[in-house]
Tab-separated table of C-alpha atoms and ligand atoms in Angstrom:
chain	number	residue	atom	x	y	z
O	430	MET	CA	-104.465	91.820	13.863
O	431	HIS	CA	-105.060	93.538	10.098
O	432	ARG	CA	-108.562	95.112	11.673
O	433	ARG	CA	-107.150	95.630	14.252
O	434	ALA	CA	-104.610	97.657	13.024
O	435	ASP	CA	-106.924	99.232	10.691
O	436	ALA	CA	-109.510	100.258	13.341
O	437	ILE	CA	-106.141	101.855	15.151
O	438	ALA	CA	-105.243	103.769	12.119
O	439	ALA	CA	-108.608	104.843	11.219
O	440	ALA	CA	-108.765	105.814	15.244
O	441	LEU	CA	-105.646	108.447	14.820
O	442	GLY	CA	-106.616	109.946	11.429
O	443	ARG	CA	-104.289	110.773	8.709
O	444	GLY	CA	-101.199	109.812	6.822
O	445	ASP	CA	-99.620	105.823	7.540
O	446	ASP	CA	-97.216	107.131	9.395
O	447	VAL	CA	-98.192	105.073	12.454
O	448	ALA	CA	-95.498	102.689	14.785
O	449	PHE	CA	-97.209	99.597	16.049
O	450	VAL	CA	-96.197	97.426	19.403
O	451	ARG	CA	-97.455	94.003	20.313
O	452	ALA	CA	-97.129	92.670	23.784
O	453	PRO	CA	-99.378	89.258	24.631
O	454	GLY	CA	-101.393	87.632	27.267
O	455	ARG	CA	-99.994	84.921	28.887
O	456	VAL	CA	-101.048	81.282	31.036
O	457	ASN	CA	-98.873	80.573	34.127
O	458	LEU	CA	-98.639	76.215	33.593
O	459	ILE	CA	-97.792	77.129	37.595
O	460	GLY	CA	-96.503	78.848	40.079
O	461	GLU	CA	-99.764	80.486	41.116
O	462	HIS	CA	-99.610	83.730	43.932
O	463	THR	CA	-95.277	82.967	44.392
O	464	ASP	CA	-94.499	86.169	42.446
O	465	TYR	CA	-94.619	88.946	44.948
O	466	ASN	CA	-93.506	85.882	47.905
O	467	GLY	CA	-89.689	85.803	45.420
O	468	GLY	CA	-90.444	82.504	44.683
O	469	TRP	CA	-90.987	81.400	41.246
O	470	VAL	CA	-93.023	81.544	38.419
O	471	LEU	CA	-94.260	79.524	34.704
O	472	PRO	CA	-96.203	81.703	32.345
O	473	MET	CA	-95.970	81.274	28.842
O	474	ALA	CA	-97.599	84.155	26.344
O	475	LEU	CA	-100.096	83.544	23.775
O	476	GLU	CA	-101.222	84.647	20.516
O	477	LEU	CA	-103.732	86.868	22.080
O	478	ASP	CA	-102.233	90.193	22.148
O	479	CYS	CA	-102.662	94.277	22.825
O	480	LEU	CA	-102.111	95.950	19.755
O	481	VAL	CA	-101.015	99.333	20.083
O	482	GLY	CA	-100.788	101.915	17.674
O	483	TYR	CA	-98.243	104.928	17.787
O	484	ARG	CA	-97.491	108.787	16.540
O	485	PRO	CA	-95.229	111.099	18.323
O	486	ARG	CA	-96.403	114.823	19.227
O	487	THR	CA	-93.927	117.540	19.104
O	488	ASP	CA	-96.275	119.254	21.490
O	489	GLY	CA	-95.816	116.991	24.311
O	490	ALA	CA	-99.477	115.948	25.078
O	491	VAL	CA	-100.337	112.169	25.608
O	492	ASN	CA	-102.972	111.439	23.925
O	493	VAL	CA	-104.396	107.879	24.678
O	494	VAL	CA	-107.624	106.569	22.967
O	495	SER	CA	-108.972	102.351	23.300
O	496	LEU	CA	-111.277	101.017	21.198
O	497	ASP	CA	-112.292	98.090	23.945
O	498	ALA	CA	-112.421	100.191	26.704
O	499	PRO	CA	-112.647	103.711	26.539
O	500	ASP	CA	-113.727	104.765	29.546
O	501	ASP	CA	-111.190	103.168	31.671
O	502	ILE	CA	-107.787	104.393	29.951
O	503	ALA	CA	-107.268	107.606	31.086
O	504	PRO	CA	-106.237	105.751	34.979
O	505	TRP	CA	-103.862	103.666	33.602
O	506	THR	CA	-102.434	106.266	30.672
O	507	ASP	CA	-101.489	108.819	34.037
O	508	ALA	CA	-100.195	105.541	36.051
O	509	LEU	CA	-97.689	104.509	33.248
O	510	LEU	CA	-96.800	108.350	32.357
O	511	GLU	CA	-95.992	108.650	36.207
O	512	ALA	CA	-93.940	105.421	36.778
O	513	LEU	CA	-92.171	105.650	33.877
O	514	ALA	CA	-91.096	109.063	34.959
O	515	ASP	CA	-89.387	107.454	37.644
O	516	GLU	CA	-87.408	105.929	35.752
O	517	GLY	CA	-85.846	108.512	33.405
O	518	ARG	CA	-88.730	109.320	30.788
O	519	GLU	CA	-89.003	113.188	29.646
O	520	ALA	CA	-92.261	114.224	28.422
O	521	VAL	CA	-92.371	113.434	24.920
O	522	GLY	CA	-95.647	113.669	23.414
O	523	LEU	CA	-98.055	111.511	21.185
O	524	ASP	CA	-101.108	110.095	20.112
O	525	ALA	CA	-102.210	106.503	20.674
O	526	ALA	CA	-105.248	103.969	19.755
O	527	VAL	CA	-105.182	100.598	21.777
O	528	ALA	CA	-107.246	97.389	20.430
O	529	THR	CA	-107.148	93.854	22.259
O	530	SER	CA	-107.446	90.272	21.694
O	531	VAL	CA	-106.918	89.538	24.986
O	532	PRO	CA	-110.240	88.586	26.915
O	533	MET	CA	-110.595	90.667	29.951
O	534	GLY	CA	-110.999	90.221	33.299
O	535	ALA	CA	-110.972	86.471	32.292
O	536	GLY	CA	-107.785	86.086	34.291
O	537	LEU	CA	-105.466	86.007	30.559
O	538	ALA	CA	-103.284	89.158	32.003
O	539	SER	CA	-105.157	91.723	29.726
O	540	SER	CA	-103.222	94.594	32.149
O	541	GLY	CA	-100.098	92.984	31.636
O	542	ALA	CA	-100.185	93.031	28.290
O	543	LEU	CA	-102.040	97.139	27.781
O	544	SER	CA	-99.116	98.342	30.316
O	545	ILE	CA	-96.234	96.882	28.302
O	546	ALA	CA	-97.813	97.606	25.081
O	547	LEU	CA	-98.693	101.059	25.427
O	548	GLY	CA	-95.106	101.129	28.194
O	549	ILE	CA	-93.029	100.429	24.752
O	550	ALA	CA	-94.385	102.714	23.241
O	551	LEU	CA	-94.326	105.799	25.467
O	552	CYS	CA	-90.847	105.389	25.743
O	553	ARG	CA	-89.478	104.138	22.283
O	554	VAL	CA	-90.853	108.074	21.551
O	555	ALA	CA	-89.281	109.367	24.282
O	556	GLY	CA	-85.835	107.444	22.826
O	557	LEU	CA	-86.017	106.059	26.504
O	558	VAL	CA	-84.618	101.502	26.424
O	559	LEU	CA	-85.097	99.606	29.725
O	560	GLU	CA	-84.349	96.401	30.767
O	561	PRO	CA	-87.490	94.155	30.225
O	562	PRO	CA	-87.795	93.436	33.903
O	563	VAL	CA	-86.460	96.642	34.731
O	564	LEU	CA	-90.081	97.954	32.612
O	565	ALA	CA	-92.027	95.278	33.595
O	566	GLU	CA	-91.186	97.187	37.399
O	567	ALA	CA	-92.289	99.929	35.974
O	568	CYS	CA	-95.542	98.447	34.444
O	569	ARG	CA	-96.558	96.585	37.663
O	570	ARG	CA	-96.441	99.916	39.544
O	571	ALA	CA	-98.611	101.168	37.134
O	572	GLU	CA	-101.075	98.496	37.781
O	573	GLU	CA	-100.764	98.458	41.486
O	574	ARG	CA	-101.272	102.742	41.405
O	575	ALA	CA	-104.297	102.109	38.536
O	576	THR	CA	-106.555	99.256	39.904
O	577	GLY	CA	-104.960	99.720	43.771
O	578	VAL	CA	-104.144	95.531	43.450
O	579	PRO	CA	-101.038	95.136	44.718
O	580	CYS	CA	-99.673	92.578	42.334
O	581	GLY	CA	-97.166	90.123	41.161
O	582	PHE	CA	-94.382	91.608	38.431
O	583	MET	CA	-95.070	87.927	36.444
O	584	ASP	CA	-98.067	89.168	33.662
O	585	GLN	CA	-95.558	92.019	33.009
O	586	MET	CA	-92.452	90.411	32.590
O	587	VAL	CA	-94.741	87.290	30.395
O	588	ALA	CA	-95.636	90.031	28.484
O	589	ALA	CA	-92.271	91.674	27.863
O	590	LEU	CA	-90.094	88.110	27.012
O	591	GLY	CA	-92.673	85.644	27.012
O	592	ARG	CA	-93.136	83.898	23.235
O	593	PRO	CA	-95.914	81.215	22.822
O	594	ARG	CA	-95.112	77.613	23.470
O	595	GLU	CA	-92.366	78.674	24.726
O	596	PRO	CA	-92.383	78.513	29.077
O	597	LEU	CA	-90.739	81.645	30.874
O	598	LEU	CA	-89.524	79.821	33.751
O	599	VAL	CA	-88.778	83.528	36.212
O	600	ASP	CA	-87.077	84.080	39.546
O	601	CYS	CA	-88.686	86.685	41.390
O	602	ARG	CA	-86.093	87.502	44.026
O	603	ASP	CA	-83.363	88.247	41.296
O	604	ALA	CA	-85.773	88.477	37.662
O	605	ALA	CA	-83.946	86.208	36.602
O	606	VAL	CA	-85.730	83.978	33.354
O	607	GLU	CA	-85.274	81.144	31.696
O	608	ARG	CA	-87.300	80.232	28.406
O	609	VAL	CA	-88.706	75.828	28.783
O	610	ALA	CA	-90.385	74.013	25.266
O	611	LEU	CA	-93.903	72.859	25.352
O	612	PRO	CA	-93.021	68.992	23.878
O	613	ASP	CA	-94.214	68.908	20.293
O	614	ASP	CA	-96.273	66.572	21.031
O	615	ALA	CA	-98.619	68.565	23.872
O	616	ALA	CA	-101.078	71.962	23.808
O	617	ILE	CA	-102.492	73.626	27.004
O	618	VAL	CA	-106.318	74.532	25.768
O	619	VAL	CA	-107.341	77.425	27.571
O	620	VAL	CA	-111.112	77.074	28.660
O	621	ASP	CA	-113.380	80.519	30.283
O	622	SER	CA	-115.396	79.755	33.063
O	623	ARG	CA	-117.048	82.576	32.366
O	624	VAL	CA	-116.850	83.399	36.168
O	625	ARG	CA	-116.142	87.405	36.079
O	626	ARG	CA	-113.477	88.307	38.158
O	627	SER	CA	-111.780	91.610	39.436
O	628	LEU	CA	-108.873	91.258	41.787
O	629	SER	CA	-109.524	94.963	43.509
O	630	ASP	CA	-112.417	94.012	45.520
O	631	GLY	CA	-109.284	93.496	48.103
O	632	ARG	CA	-109.453	89.744	47.921
O	633	TYR	CA	-105.921	89.252	46.973
O	634	ALA	CA	-104.801	92.121	48.524
O	635	GLU	CA	-106.052	89.816	52.332
O	636	ARG	CA	-103.804	87.088	49.990
O	637	ARG	CA	-100.755	88.924	50.083
O	638	ALA	CA	-100.795	90.901	53.608
O	639	ALA	CA	-101.454	86.623	55.083
O	640	CYS	CA	-98.319	85.833	53.424
O	641	ASP	CA	-96.304	89.046	54.826
O	642	ALA	CA	-97.548	87.996	57.785
O	643	ALA	CA	-96.270	84.769	57.448
O	644	ALA	CA	-93.349	85.447	57.173
O	645	GLU	CA	-92.525	87.730	59.425
O	646	ARG	CA	-93.935	84.968	61.746
O	647	ILE	CA	-91.543	83.232	60.873
O	648	GLY	CA	-89.093	85.494	60.515
O	649	VAL	CA	-87.802	84.721	56.641
O	650	PRO	CA	-87.465	87.630	54.422
O	651	SER	CA	-90.035	86.271	52.102
O	652	LEU	CA	-91.891	82.462	51.941
O	653	ARG	CA	-89.932	82.280	48.871
O	654	ASP	CA	-86.650	80.883	52.553
O	655	ALA	CA	-89.760	79.021	54.352
O	656	THR	CA	-89.165	74.663	54.706
O	657	PRO	CA	-92.487	72.872	54.854
O	658	GLU	CA	-91.664	71.936	58.337
O	659	GLN	CA	-92.238	75.920	58.909
O	660	VAL	CA	-95.676	75.984	57.091
O	661	ALA	CA	-97.214	73.101	58.402
O	662	ASP	CA	-99.721	74.222	60.193
O	663	ASP	CA	-100.700	77.776	57.541
O	664	PRO	CA	-102.385	76.825	54.706
O	665	VAL	CA	-101.888	80.186	53.084
O	666	ALA	CA	-98.059	79.418	53.289
O	667	ARG	CA	-97.949	75.918	53.173
O	668	HIS	CA	-99.386	76.522	49.343
O	669	VAL	CA	-96.776	79.200	48.455
O	670	VAL	CA	-93.789	76.563	49.721
O	671	SER	CA	-95.427	74.202	47.784
O	672	GLU	CA	-96.287	75.659	44.914
O	673	ASN	CA	-92.647	76.654	44.820
O	674	GLU	CA	-92.351	73.250	44.331
O	675	ARG	CA	-94.689	72.531	42.139
O	676	VAL	CA	-92.460	75.451	39.368
O	677	HIS	CA	-89.724	73.102	40.150
O	678	ARG	CA	-90.954	69.401	39.502
O	679	MET	CA	-92.618	71.219	36.081
O	680	VAL	CA	-89.887	72.180	34.043
O	681	ARG	CA	-87.801	68.782	35.187
O	682	ALA	CA	-90.956	66.946	33.718
O	683	LEU	CA	-91.077	68.996	30.750
O	684	ARG	CA	-87.513	68.589	29.846
O	685	ALA	CA	-88.461	65.314	30.381
O	686	GLY	CA	-91.632	65.170	27.803
O	687	ASP	CA	-93.248	63.698	30.410
O	688	LEU	CA	-96.995	64.702	30.187
O	689	GLU	CA	-98.046	61.999	32.799
O	690	ALA	CA	-95.914	63.870	35.589
O	691	ALA	CA	-96.285	67.658	34.048
O	692	GLY	CA	-100.243	67.075	34.177
O	693	ALA	CA	-99.993	65.233	37.913
O	694	VAL	CA	-98.399	68.644	38.593
O	695	LEU	CA	-101.153	71.301	37.889
O	696	THR	CA	-103.627	68.891	38.818
O	697	GLU	CA	-102.089	69.394	42.421
O	698	GLY	CA	-100.867	73.205	42.049
O	699	HIS	CA	-105.068	73.039	40.917
O	700	ARG	CA	-106.519	71.651	44.838
O	701	SER	CA	-103.688	73.702	46.838
O	702	LEU	CA	-105.234	76.602	45.291
O	703	ARG	CA	-108.715	75.446	46.305
O	704	ASP	CA	-108.009	73.596	49.842
O	705	ASP	CA	-104.881	75.366	50.745
O	706	PHE	CA	-104.677	79.385	49.024
O	707	ALA	CA	-108.630	79.007	48.910
O	708	VAL	CA	-108.531	81.065	45.876
O	709	SER	CA	-110.618	78.894	43.845
O	710	THR	CA	-114.436	78.430	43.090
O	711	PRO	CA	-118.120	75.783	42.371
O	712	GLU	CA	-117.285	76.298	38.455
O	713	LEU	CA	-113.085	76.393	37.919
O	714	ASP	CA	-113.512	73.717	40.244
O	715	ALA	CA	-116.269	71.137	38.082
O	716	LEU	CA	-114.197	72.446	34.607
O	717	VAL	CA	-110.952	70.922	36.283
O	718	GLU	CA	-112.941	67.677	36.613
O	719	ARG	CA	-114.262	67.823	33.257
O	720	LEU	CA	-111.286	67.988	31.112
O	721	LEU	CA	-109.810	65.952	33.502
O	722	GLY	CA	-112.461	63.328	32.803
O	723	LEU	CA	-112.203	63.782	29.426
O	724	GLY	CA	-108.710	62.289	29.722
O	725	ALA	CA	-106.456	65.820	30.222
O	726	TYR	CA	-103.587	64.992	31.975
O	727	GLY	CA	-104.210	67.788	34.235
O	728	ALA	CA	-106.004	70.783	34.767
O	729	ARG	CA	-106.228	74.129	36.628
O	730	LEU	CA	-106.851	77.266	37.209
O	731	THR	CA	-104.527	79.819	36.474
O	732	GLY	CA	-104.357	83.155	37.419
O	733	GLY	CA	-104.871	85.013	40.073
O	734	GLY	CA	-108.270	82.970	40.668
O	735	PHE	CA	-112.196	84.311	42.350
O	736	GLY	CA	-112.952	83.237	38.400
O	737	GLY	CA	-111.696	83.708	34.580
O	738	CYS	CA	-109.475	80.195	33.146
O	739	VAL	CA	-108.556	76.680	33.870
O	740	ILE	CA	-106.002	75.678	31.694
O	741	ALA	CA	-105.160	71.607	30.340
O	742	LEU	CA	-102.682	69.385	30.019
O	743	VAL	CA	-103.559	67.499	26.625
O	744	ALA	CA	-102.091	65.462	24.041
O	745	ARG	CA	-101.501	67.778	20.688
O	746	ASP	CA	-103.727	65.318	18.638
O	747	ARG	CA	-106.571	64.963	20.974
O	748	VAL	CA	-107.846	67.519	22.041
O	749	PRO	CA	-111.542	68.121	24.131
O	750	ASP	CA	-114.007	69.485	22.529
O	751	VAL	CA	-115.762	71.693	25.792
O	752	ASP	CA	-118.257	74.940	25.513
O	753	GLY	CA	-115.836	77.857	25.945
O	754	VAL	CA	-112.281	77.225	25.005
O	755	VAL	CA	-110.742	80.897	24.294
O	756	CYS	CA	-106.991	79.094	22.555
O	757	VAL	CA	-105.406	76.215	22.358
O	758	CYS	CA	-101.744	76.729	22.443
D	1990	GLA	C1	-102.802	88.051	39.675
D	1990	GLA	C2	-101.275	89.284	39.635
D	1990	GLA	C3	-99.570	88.547	39.550
D	1990	GLA	C4	-100.217	87.060	40.200
D	1990	GLA	C5	-100.869	86.591	39.870
D	1990	GLA	C6	-101.006	85.448	41.071
D	1990	GLA	O1	-102.293	87.443	37.793
D	1990	GLA	O2	-101.220	90.124	38.437
D	1990	GLA	O3	-98.895	89.505	40.377
D	1990	GLA	O4	-99.569	87.644	41.832
D	1990	GLA	O5	-101.875	87.295	39.987
D	1990	GLA	O6	-100.564	84.501	40.598
């Protein structure tokens, strides 16, 4: 953190008047591809975060540099300015520099962390105060504009509100949140498959369109309202309906401190993403099996899929020794 803060201050030059804001990356414990179907998600903030240093400018210019991906920051800045203008942000300028510790393209929502941290900085210099769900939705729109991916707002919600070891139950229909504690004797291990993926290759959008089509065919506003019987013959929709049920089962298991039951939900969720929703890869499947073989209570891919990271629920005093551990939380 200090080293990143120093690098940011150096990039901004002169003076000690730099203000900082941070927003975390996340893992999603369960509730995958349910956010854009009006369902429930259970993401948890990581200690890894995006750090933004900024200083207001009086001339209205907005200059943002990224210390990690210098060529990629302009579309984000433009999209955020546009989305925040929709929320009433006046054109007040800043100089800002961004540095992240969330690995990119690993399914840990590095872009959610970036958009929330930069979004808060832009709001602060303009004196604009937004409720977290409004900020999250604006940053979601910015992400869709910047990347073309029609994502939901799970990542932005947890970047705005999440805390480590405190899974956040979000009802994506009305943005109501409840905090759930990870039992003291449990840990989540995050392991990188090293398969890099981009959700902008069209496969995420395809899944989303299939969900919308299924809801229309069934005659419900979104798949959150569908019953298991209505989706029995449609694997994509079946995943969404069964996944919503798993979110509630996971919350009950965590609140009861039942790690066996919580682990079973994770592994079942992975099989549903693999077999019904079809967003896993052989590398992710192998990693899940390896972690289960090493005694994890349960394991699954986390995030949108097609690569990235696997999470495993383990006893806190028995963290398995595997290659590719990003963090233990
Ligand atoms: C990505 C999106 C989220 C969510 C997940 C899948 O992370 O940004 O909105 O849809 O995929 O659960």
